[in-house]
Amino acid sequence: TQLLEQSPQFLSIQEGENLTVYCNSSSVFSSLQWYRQEPGEGPVLLVTVVTGGEVKKLKRLTFQFGDARKDSSLHITAAQPGDTGLYLCAGVYNYGQNFVFGPGTRLSVLP
Amino acid sequence: DSGVTQTPKHLITATGQRVTLRCSPRSGDLSVYWYQQSLDQGLQFLIQYYNGEERAKGNILERFSAQQFPDLHSELNLSSLELGDSALYFCASSPRTSGGAYNEQFFGPGTRLTVL
């Protein structure tokens, strides 16, 4: 059974601070995805990382996939209130057929 | 707008009742996934369909069932409802069942179910 853990569970920071959230598993995945969900809405895909050690940047967000393809991190530089939301990681396996979601990190960026 | 539609947006019902949630995937997507999200919790995978056939089952209760129709829309049926079934129910669609590592899901806006 594929399981994902995310840490921290909650994070509250001031605008302008940097932060890193983590996604860990004992399973190897074909790829790992990060989604952001705002209250009352569905998750929206931010990025997919595929290759072990891969780093992808999306404006102020930096995503890294672990060398063994079991874990990932999301780093946000100079956080803004608009970054507030639930960040979910999802492991993709079984040739892209199946997804397992972590419990999420709930981020609050205060102005 | 992801292109995935879900109806109704809100549903309030009583314990013991039965409800049906509806999902229309993005145009051209063959896979539909259903998820349950309770308050302050992550997404719990319920069931997946691909082109009308069930492909994977997650933590779906026996009181719940789903199907995907020839026009690819899907319905999730919840029966003998309990207070604990109150949650957000999301549908997601995906372009293909074996698209490899870059396969992604597009989520609908969800149906908020309240059981009183």
PDB file of C-alpha atoms in Angstrom:
ATOM      1  CA  THR A   1       0.000   0.000   0.000  1.00  0.00           C
ATOM      2  CA  GLN A   2       1.431   3.330  -1.044  1.00  0.00           C
ATOM      3  CA  LEU A   3       1.298   5.993   1.666  1.00  0.00           C
ATOM      4  CA  LEU A   4       2.490   9.575   1.709  1.00  0.00           C
ATOM      5  CA  GLU A   5       3.284  11.705   4.735  1.00  0.00           C
ATOM      6  CA  GLN A   6       3.507  15.473   4.682  1.00  0.00           C
ATOM      7  CA  SER A   7       5.104  17.836   7.146  1.00  0.00           C
ATOM      8  CA  PRO A   8       4.444  20.126   8.754  1.00  0.00           C
ATOM      9  CA  GLN A   9       0.710  19.657   9.027  1.00  0.00           C
ATOM     10  CA  PHE A  10       0.156  23.374   9.658  1.00  0.00           C
ATOM     11  CA  LEU A  11       2.374  26.366   8.985  1.00  0.00           C
ATOM     12  CA  SER A  12       1.679  30.002   9.720  1.00  0.00           C
ATOM     13  CA  ILE A  13       4.242  32.581   8.631  1.00  0.00           C
ATOM     14  CA  GLN A  14       4.574  36.280   7.916  1.00  0.00           C
ATOM     15  CA  GLU A  15       4.611  37.714   4.415  1.00  0.00           C
ATOM     16  CA  GLY A  16       8.131  37.761   2.996  1.00  0.00           C
ATOM     17  CA  GLU A  17       9.414  34.707   4.869  1.00  0.00           C
ATOM     18  CA  ASN A  18      10.734  31.572   3.203  1.00  0.00           C
ATOM     19  CA  LEU A  19       9.392  28.097   3.913  1.00  0.00           C
ATOM     20  CA  THR A  20       9.823  24.463   2.974  1.00  0.00           C
ATOM     21  CA  VAL A  21       7.270  21.677   3.195  1.00  0.00           C
ATOM     22  CA  TYR A  22       7.992  18.003   2.786  1.00  0.00           C
ATOM     23  CA  CYS A  23       6.392  14.921   1.314  1.00  0.00           C
ATOM     24  CA  ASN A  24       7.775  11.506   2.262  1.00  0.00           C
ATOM     25  CA  SER A  25       7.066   7.884   1.497  1.00  0.00           C
ATOM     26  CA  SER A  26       8.634   4.463   1.808  1.00  0.00           C
ATOM     27  CA  SER A  27       7.377   3.661  -1.705  1.00  0.00           C
ATOM     28  CA  VAL A  28       8.906   4.540  -5.043  1.00  0.00           C
ATOM     29  CA  PHE A  29       6.686   6.462  -7.420  1.00  0.00           C
ATOM     30  CA  SER A  30       6.709   6.974 -11.177  1.00  0.00           C
ATOM     31  CA  SER A  31       6.327  10.657 -10.437  1.00  0.00           C
ATOM     32  CA  LEU A  32       5.184  12.980  -7.753  1.00  0.00           C
ATOM     33  CA  GLN A  33       2.795  15.867  -8.116  1.00  0.00           C
ATOM     34  CA  TRP A  34       2.071  18.925  -6.037  1.00  0.00           C
ATOM     35  CA  TYR A  35      -1.400  20.440  -5.916  1.00  0.00           C
ATOM     36  CA  ARG A  36      -2.699  23.568  -4.225  1.00  0.00           C
ATOM     37  CA  GLN A  37      -6.236  23.724  -2.898  1.00  0.00           C
ATOM     38  CA  GLU A  38      -8.071  26.828  -1.772  1.00  0.00           C
ATOM     39  CA  PRO A  39     -11.021  26.585   0.637  1.00  0.00           C
ATOM     40  CA  GLY A  40     -14.161  25.241  -1.015  1.00  0.00           C
ATOM     41  CA  GLU A  41     -12.448  24.504  -4.313  1.00  0.00           C
ATOM     42  CA  GLY A  42     -10.851  21.539  -6.003  1.00  0.00           C
ATOM     43  CA  PRO A  43      -7.078  21.001  -6.009  1.00  0.00           C
ATOM     44  CA  VAL A  44      -5.113  22.512  -8.873  1.00  0.00           C
ATOM     45  CA  LEU A  45      -1.955  20.898 -10.200  1.00  0.00           C
ATOM     46  CA  LEU A  46       1.213  22.949  -9.692  1.00  0.00           C
ATOM     47  CA  VAL A  47       3.926  20.636 -10.976  1.00  0.00           C
ATOM     48  CA  THR A  48       4.901  17.069 -11.811  1.00  0.00           C
ATOM     49  CA  VAL A  49       8.426  15.833 -11.028  1.00  0.00           C
ATOM     50  CA  VAL A  50       9.556  12.628 -12.685  1.00  0.00           C
ATOM     51  CA  THR A  51      13.315  12.121 -12.540  1.00  0.00           C
ATOM     52  CA  GLY A  52      15.146  11.410  -9.289  1.00  0.00           C
ATOM     53  CA  GLY A  53      16.950  14.573  -8.194  1.00  0.00           C
ATOM     54  CA  GLU A  54      14.885  16.758 -10.514  1.00  0.00           C
ATOM     55  CA  VAL A  55      14.358  20.387  -9.562  1.00  0.00           C
ATOM     56  CA  LYS A  56      11.593  22.490 -11.071  1.00  0.00           C
ATOM     57  CA  LYS A  57      10.862  26.150 -10.503  1.00  0.00           C
ATOM     58  CA  LEU A  58       7.544  27.916 -10.812  1.00  0.00           C
ATOM     59  CA  LYS A  59       8.097  31.604 -10.068  1.00  0.00           C
ATOM     60  CA  ARG A  60       8.810  31.709  -6.313  1.00  0.00           C
ATOM     61  CA  LEU A  61       8.133  27.983  -5.849  1.00  0.00           C
ATOM     62  CA  THR A  62      10.914  25.394  -6.120  1.00  0.00           C
ATOM     63  CA  PHE A  63      10.084  21.693  -6.224  1.00  0.00           C
ATOM     64  CA  GLN A  64      12.594  18.902  -5.758  1.00  0.00           C
ATOM     65  CA  PHE A  65      12.196  15.156  -6.230  1.00  0.00           C
ATOM     66  CA  GLY A  66      14.392  12.935  -4.102  1.00  0.00           C
ATOM     67  CA  ASP A  67      17.102  10.876  -5.754  1.00  0.00           C
ATOM     68  CA  ALA A  68      15.288   7.638  -4.888  1.00  0.00           C
ATOM     69  CA  ARG A  69      11.920   9.008  -6.084  1.00  0.00           C
ATOM     70  CA  LYS A  70      10.387   8.471  -2.634  1.00  0.00           C
ATOM     71  CA  ASP A  71      10.184  12.028  -1.367  1.00  0.00           C
ATOM     72  CA  SER A  72       9.824  15.611  -2.455  1.00  0.00           C
ATOM     73  CA  SER A  73      10.024  19.118  -1.110  1.00  0.00           C
ATOM     74  CA  LEU A  74       8.392  22.405  -1.960  1.00  0.00           C
ATOM     75  CA  HIS A  75      10.219  25.622  -1.128  1.00  0.00           C
ATOM     76  CA  ILE A  76       8.502  28.999  -1.311  1.00  0.00           C
ATOM     77  CA  THR A  77      10.611  32.148  -1.381  1.00  0.00           C
ATOM     78  CA  ALA A  78       9.230  35.419  -0.047  1.00  0.00           C
ATOM     79  CA  ALA A  79       5.785  34.022   0.692  1.00  0.00           C
ATOM     80  CA  GLN A  80       2.762  36.161  -0.064  1.00  0.00           C
ATOM     81  CA  PRO A  81      -0.791  36.033   1.325  1.00  0.00           C
ATOM     82  CA  GLY A  82      -1.911  34.646  -2.031  1.00  0.00           C
ATOM     83  CA  ASP A  83       0.139  31.527  -1.315  1.00  0.00           C
ATOM     84  CA  THR A  84      -2.248  30.616   1.487  1.00  0.00           C
ATOM     85  CA  GLY A  85      -3.883  27.239   0.946  1.00  0.00           C
ATOM     86  CA  LEU A  86      -3.618  23.493   1.381  1.00  0.00           C
ATOM     87  CA  TYR A  87      -0.613  21.986  -0.395  1.00  0.00           C
ATOM     88  CA  LEU A  88      -1.087  18.363  -1.336  1.00  0.00           C
ATOM     89  CA  CYS A  89       1.463  15.997  -2.744  1.00  0.00           C
ATOM     90  CA  ALA A  90       0.336  13.022  -4.816  1.00  0.00           C
ATOM     91  CA  GLY A  91       2.321   9.959  -5.767  1.00  0.00           C
ATOM     92  CA  VAL A  92       1.698   8.519  -9.195  1.00  0.00           C
ATOM     93  CA  TYR A  93       2.168   4.789  -9.712  1.00  0.00           C
ATOM     94  CA  ASN A  94       1.048   1.827 -11.772  1.00  0.00           C
ATOM     95  CA  TYR A  95       2.113   3.418 -15.045  1.00  0.00           C
ATOM     96  CA  GLY A  96       0.232   6.610 -14.331  1.00  0.00           C
ATOM     97  CA  GLN A  97      -3.070   4.923 -13.593  1.00  0.00           C
ATOM     98  CA  ASN A  98      -3.243   5.525  -9.869  1.00  0.00           C
ATOM     99  CA  PHE A  99      -2.699   8.426  -7.521  1.00  0.00           C
ATOM    100  CA  VAL A 100      -2.296   8.530  -3.768  1.00  0.00           C
ATOM    101  CA  PHE A 101      -2.542  11.819  -1.927  1.00  0.00           C
ATOM    102  CA  GLY A 102      -0.797  12.922   1.208  1.00  0.00           C
ATOM    103  CA  PRO A 103      -2.783  14.595   4.016  1.00  0.00           C
ATOM    104  CA  GLY A 104      -1.544  18.044   3.036  1.00  0.00           C
ATOM    105  CA  THR A 105       0.191  21.016   4.618  1.00  0.00           C
ATOM    106  CA  ARG A 106      -2.099  23.894   5.448  1.00  0.00           C
ATOM    107  CA  LEU A 107      -0.193  27.139   4.882  1.00  0.00           C
ATOM    108  CA  SER A 108      -1.280  30.516   6.143  1.00  0.00           C
ATOM    109  CA  VAL A 109       0.691  33.597   5.093  1.00  0.00           C
ATOM    110  CA  LEU A 110      -0.160  36.633   7.156  1.00  0.00           C
ATOM    111  CA  PRO A 111       0.179  40.149   5.727  1.00  0.00           C
TER     112      PRO A 111
ATOM    113  CA  ASP B   1     -11.971  26.507 -14.680  1.00  0.00           C
ATOM    114  CA  SER B   2     -10.712  22.922 -14.983  1.00  0.00           C
ATOM    115  CA  GLY B   3     -13.416  21.857 -17.432  1.00  0.00           C
ATOM    116  CA  VAL B   4     -14.771  19.285 -14.977  1.00  0.00           C
ATOM    117  CA  THR B   5     -18.302  19.967 -13.772  1.00  0.00           C
ATOM    118  CA  GLN B   6     -20.039  18.607 -10.707  1.00  0.00           C
ATOM    119  CA  THR B   7     -23.637  18.903  -9.606  1.00  0.00           C
ATOM    120  CA  PRO B   8     -25.105  19.768  -7.259  1.00  0.00           C
ATOM    121  CA  LYS B   9     -22.702  22.156  -5.549  1.00  0.00           C
ATOM    122  CA  HIS B  10     -24.415  21.735  -2.187  1.00  0.00           C
ATOM    123  CA  LEU B  11     -26.632  18.973  -0.873  1.00  0.00           C
ATOM    124  CA  ILE B  12     -28.331  18.783   2.504  1.00  0.00           C
ATOM    125  CA  THR B  13     -30.141  15.621   3.470  1.00  0.00           C
ATOM    126  CA  ALA B  14     -31.073  13.475   6.450  1.00  0.00           C
ATOM    127  CA  THR B  15     -29.600  10.307   7.838  1.00  0.00           C
ATOM    128  CA  GLY B  16     -30.804   7.155   6.133  1.00  0.00           C
ATOM    129  CA  GLN B  17     -31.416   8.886   2.823  1.00  0.00           C
ATOM    130  CA  ARG B  18     -29.847   8.222  -0.586  1.00  0.00           C
ATOM    131  CA  VAL B  19     -28.251  10.825  -2.864  1.00  0.00           C
ATOM    132  CA  THR B  20     -26.615  10.887  -6.289  1.00  0.00           C
ATOM    133  CA  LEU B  21     -23.687  13.109  -7.195  1.00  0.00           C
ATOM    134  CA  ARG B  22     -22.942  13.787 -10.828  1.00  0.00           C
ATOM    135  CA  CYS B  23     -19.684  14.520 -12.627  1.00  0.00           C
ATOM    136  CA  SER B  24     -18.916  15.436 -16.225  1.00  0.00           C
ATOM    137  CA  PRO B  25     -15.229  15.042 -17.133  1.00  0.00           C
ATOM    138  CA  ARG B  26     -13.217  17.324 -19.375  1.00  0.00           C
ATOM    139  CA  SER B  27     -13.887  16.841 -23.044  1.00  0.00           C
ATOM    140  CA  GLY B  28     -11.866  13.883 -24.263  1.00  0.00           C
ATOM    141  CA  ASP B  29     -10.878  12.561 -20.819  1.00  0.00           C
ATOM    142  CA  LEU B  30     -11.696   8.903 -20.356  1.00  0.00           C
ATOM    143  CA  SER B  31     -10.774   8.418 -16.682  1.00  0.00           C
ATOM    144  CA  VAL B  32     -12.894   9.617 -13.793  1.00  0.00           C
ATOM    145  CA  TYR B  33     -11.831   9.477 -10.147  1.00  0.00           C
ATOM    146  CA  TRP B  34     -13.972  10.100  -7.064  1.00  0.00           C
ATOM    147  CA  TYR B  35     -12.546  11.393  -3.798  1.00  0.00           C
ATOM    148  CA  GLN B  36     -13.947  12.209  -0.362  1.00  0.00           C
ATOM    149  CA  GLN B  37     -12.497  15.031   1.705  1.00  0.00           C
ATOM    150  CA  SER B  38     -13.685  15.426   5.271  1.00  0.00           C
ATOM    151  CA  LEU B  39     -13.080  18.555   7.306  1.00  0.00           C
ATOM    152  CA  ASP B  40      -9.383  19.320   7.644  1.00  0.00           C
ATOM    153  CA  GLN B  41      -8.390  16.062   6.012  1.00  0.00           C
ATOM    154  CA  GLY B  42      -6.693  15.108   2.802  1.00  0.00           C
ATOM    155  CA  LEU B  43      -8.267  13.452  -0.186  1.00  0.00           C
ATOM    156  CA  GLN B  44      -9.429   9.880   0.272  1.00  0.00           C
ATOM    157  CA  PHE B  45      -9.571   7.996  -3.012  1.00  0.00           C
ATOM    158  CA  LEU B  46     -12.879   6.183  -3.494  1.00  0.00           C
ATOM    159  CA  ILE B  47     -13.029   4.711  -6.991  1.00  0.00           C
ATOM    160  CA  GLN B  48     -11.775   5.108 -10.566  1.00  0.00           C
ATOM    161  CA  TYR B  49     -13.479   4.436 -13.891  1.00  0.00           C
ATOM    162  CA  TYR B  50     -11.958   4.333 -17.341  1.00  0.00           C
ATOM    163  CA  ASN B  51     -14.182   4.440 -20.400  1.00  0.00           C
ATOM    164  CA  GLY B  52     -17.102   2.922 -18.543  1.00  0.00           C
ATOM    165  CA  GLU B  53     -15.238   0.239 -16.642  1.00  0.00           C
ATOM    166  CA  GLU B  54     -14.186   0.195 -13.015  1.00  0.00           C
ATOM    167  CA  ARG B  55     -10.366   0.309 -12.815  1.00  0.00           C
ATOM    168  CA  ALA B  56      -9.470   0.794  -9.175  1.00  0.00           C
ATOM    169  CA  LYS B  57     -11.153   0.847  -5.790  1.00  0.00           C
ATOM    170  CA  GLY B  58     -10.009   2.692  -2.733  1.00  0.00           C
ATOM    171  CA  ASN B  59     -11.652   3.177   0.631  1.00  0.00           C
ATOM    172  CA  ILE B  60     -15.179   3.085  -0.698  1.00  0.00           C
ATOM    173  CA  LEU B  61     -17.916   1.880   1.635  1.00  0.00           C
ATOM    174  CA  GLU B  62     -20.349  -0.812   0.542  1.00  0.00           C
ATOM    175  CA  ARG B  63     -23.147   1.768   0.935  1.00  0.00           C
ATOM    176  CA  PHE B  64     -21.510   3.765  -1.862  1.00  0.00           C
ATOM    177  CA  SER B  65     -21.472   2.846  -5.527  1.00  0.00           C
ATOM    178  CA  ALA B  66     -20.548   4.545  -8.768  1.00  0.00           C
ATOM    179  CA  GLN B  67     -20.793   4.122 -12.492  1.00  0.00           C
ATOM    180  CA  GLN B  68     -19.575   5.760 -15.666  1.00  0.00           C
ATOM    181  CA  PHE B  69     -21.989   6.056 -18.565  1.00  0.00           C
ATOM    182  CA  PRO B  70     -21.350   5.775 -22.334  1.00  0.00           C
ATOM    183  CA  ASP B  71     -21.182   9.558 -22.623  1.00  0.00           C
ATOM    184  CA  LEU B  72     -18.407   9.362 -19.951  1.00  0.00           C
ATOM    185  CA  HIS B  73     -20.214  11.256 -17.226  1.00  0.00           C
ATOM    186  CA  SER B  74     -20.143   9.541 -13.871  1.00  0.00           C
ATOM    187  CA  GLU B  75     -22.445   9.282 -10.880  1.00  0.00           C
ATOM    188  CA  LEU B  76     -21.611   8.488  -7.279  1.00  0.00           C
ATOM    189  CA  ASN B  77     -24.495   7.022  -5.297  1.00  0.00           C
ATOM    190  CA  LEU B  78     -24.449   7.280  -1.511  1.00  0.00           C
ATOM    191  CA  SER B  79     -27.107   5.367   0.413  1.00  0.00           C
ATOM    192  CA  SER B  80     -28.160   4.841   4.034  1.00  0.00           C
ATOM    193  CA  LEU B  81     -26.400   8.086   4.786  1.00  0.00           C
ATOM    194  CA  GLU B  82     -24.787   8.653   8.165  1.00  0.00           C
ATOM    195  CA  LEU B  83     -23.638  11.840   9.878  1.00  0.00           C
ATOM    196  CA  GLY B  84     -20.037  10.851   9.179  1.00  0.00           C
ATOM    197  CA  ASP B  85     -20.647  10.914   5.432  1.00  0.00           C
ATOM    198  CA  SER B  86     -20.783  14.702   5.533  1.00  0.00           C
ATOM    199  CA  ALA B  87     -17.847  15.824   3.424  1.00  0.00           C
ATOM    200  CA  LEU B  88     -16.722  17.379   0.184  1.00  0.00           C
ATOM    201  CA  TYR B  89     -16.863  14.935  -2.696  1.00  0.00           C
ATOM    202  CA  PHE B  90     -14.575  15.659  -5.617  1.00  0.00           C
ATOM    203  CA  CYS B  91     -14.514  14.222  -9.062  1.00  0.00           C
ATOM    204  CA  ALA B  92     -11.368  14.406 -11.177  1.00  0.00           C
ATOM    205  CA  SER B  93     -10.744  13.437 -14.762  1.00  0.00           C
ATOM    206  CA  SER B  94      -7.573  12.362 -16.479  1.00  0.00           C
ATOM    207  CA  PRO B  95      -6.706  12.067 -20.143  1.00  0.00           C
ATOM    208  CA  ARG B  96      -5.703   8.419 -20.218  1.00  0.00           C
ATOM    209  CA  THR B  97      -5.351   5.395 -18.042  1.00  0.00           C
ATOM    210  CA  SER B  98      -1.780   4.541 -18.901  1.00  0.00           C
ATOM    211  CA  GLY B  99      -0.255   7.854 -19.750  1.00  0.00           C
ATOM    212  CA  GLY B 100       2.831   7.292 -17.755  1.00  0.00           C
ATOM    213  CA  ALA B 101       4.406   9.509 -15.188  1.00  0.00           C
ATOM    214  CA  TYR B 102       3.018  12.776 -16.577  1.00  0.00           C
ATOM    215  CA  ASN B 103      -0.594  11.724 -16.254  1.00  0.00           C
ATOM    216  CA  GLU B 104      -2.436  14.376 -14.295  1.00  0.00           C
ATOM    217  CA  GLN B 105      -5.853  14.922 -12.817  1.00  0.00           C
ATOM    218  CA  PHE B 106      -8.159  17.871 -13.265  1.00  0.00           C
ATOM    219  CA  PHE B 107     -10.544  18.391 -10.378  1.00  0.00           C
ATOM    220  CA  GLY B 108     -14.089  19.647 -10.377  1.00  0.00           C
ATOM    221  CA  PRO B 109     -15.350  22.209  -7.856  1.00  0.00           C
ATOM    222  CA  GLY B 110     -16.788  19.505  -5.585  1.00  0.00           C
ATOM    223  CA  THR B 111     -20.145  18.731  -4.017  1.00  0.00           C
ATOM    224  CA  ARG B 112     -20.534  19.622  -0.371  1.00  0.00           C
ATOM    225  CA  LEU B 113     -22.742  17.016   1.297  1.00  0.00           C
ATOM    226  CA  THR B 114     -24.262  17.733   4.683  1.00  0.00           C
ATOM    227  CA  VAL B 115     -26.088  14.924   6.453  1.00  0.00           C
ATOM    228  CA  LEU B 116     -28.298  16.093   9.342  1.00  0.00           C
TER     229      LEU B 116
END
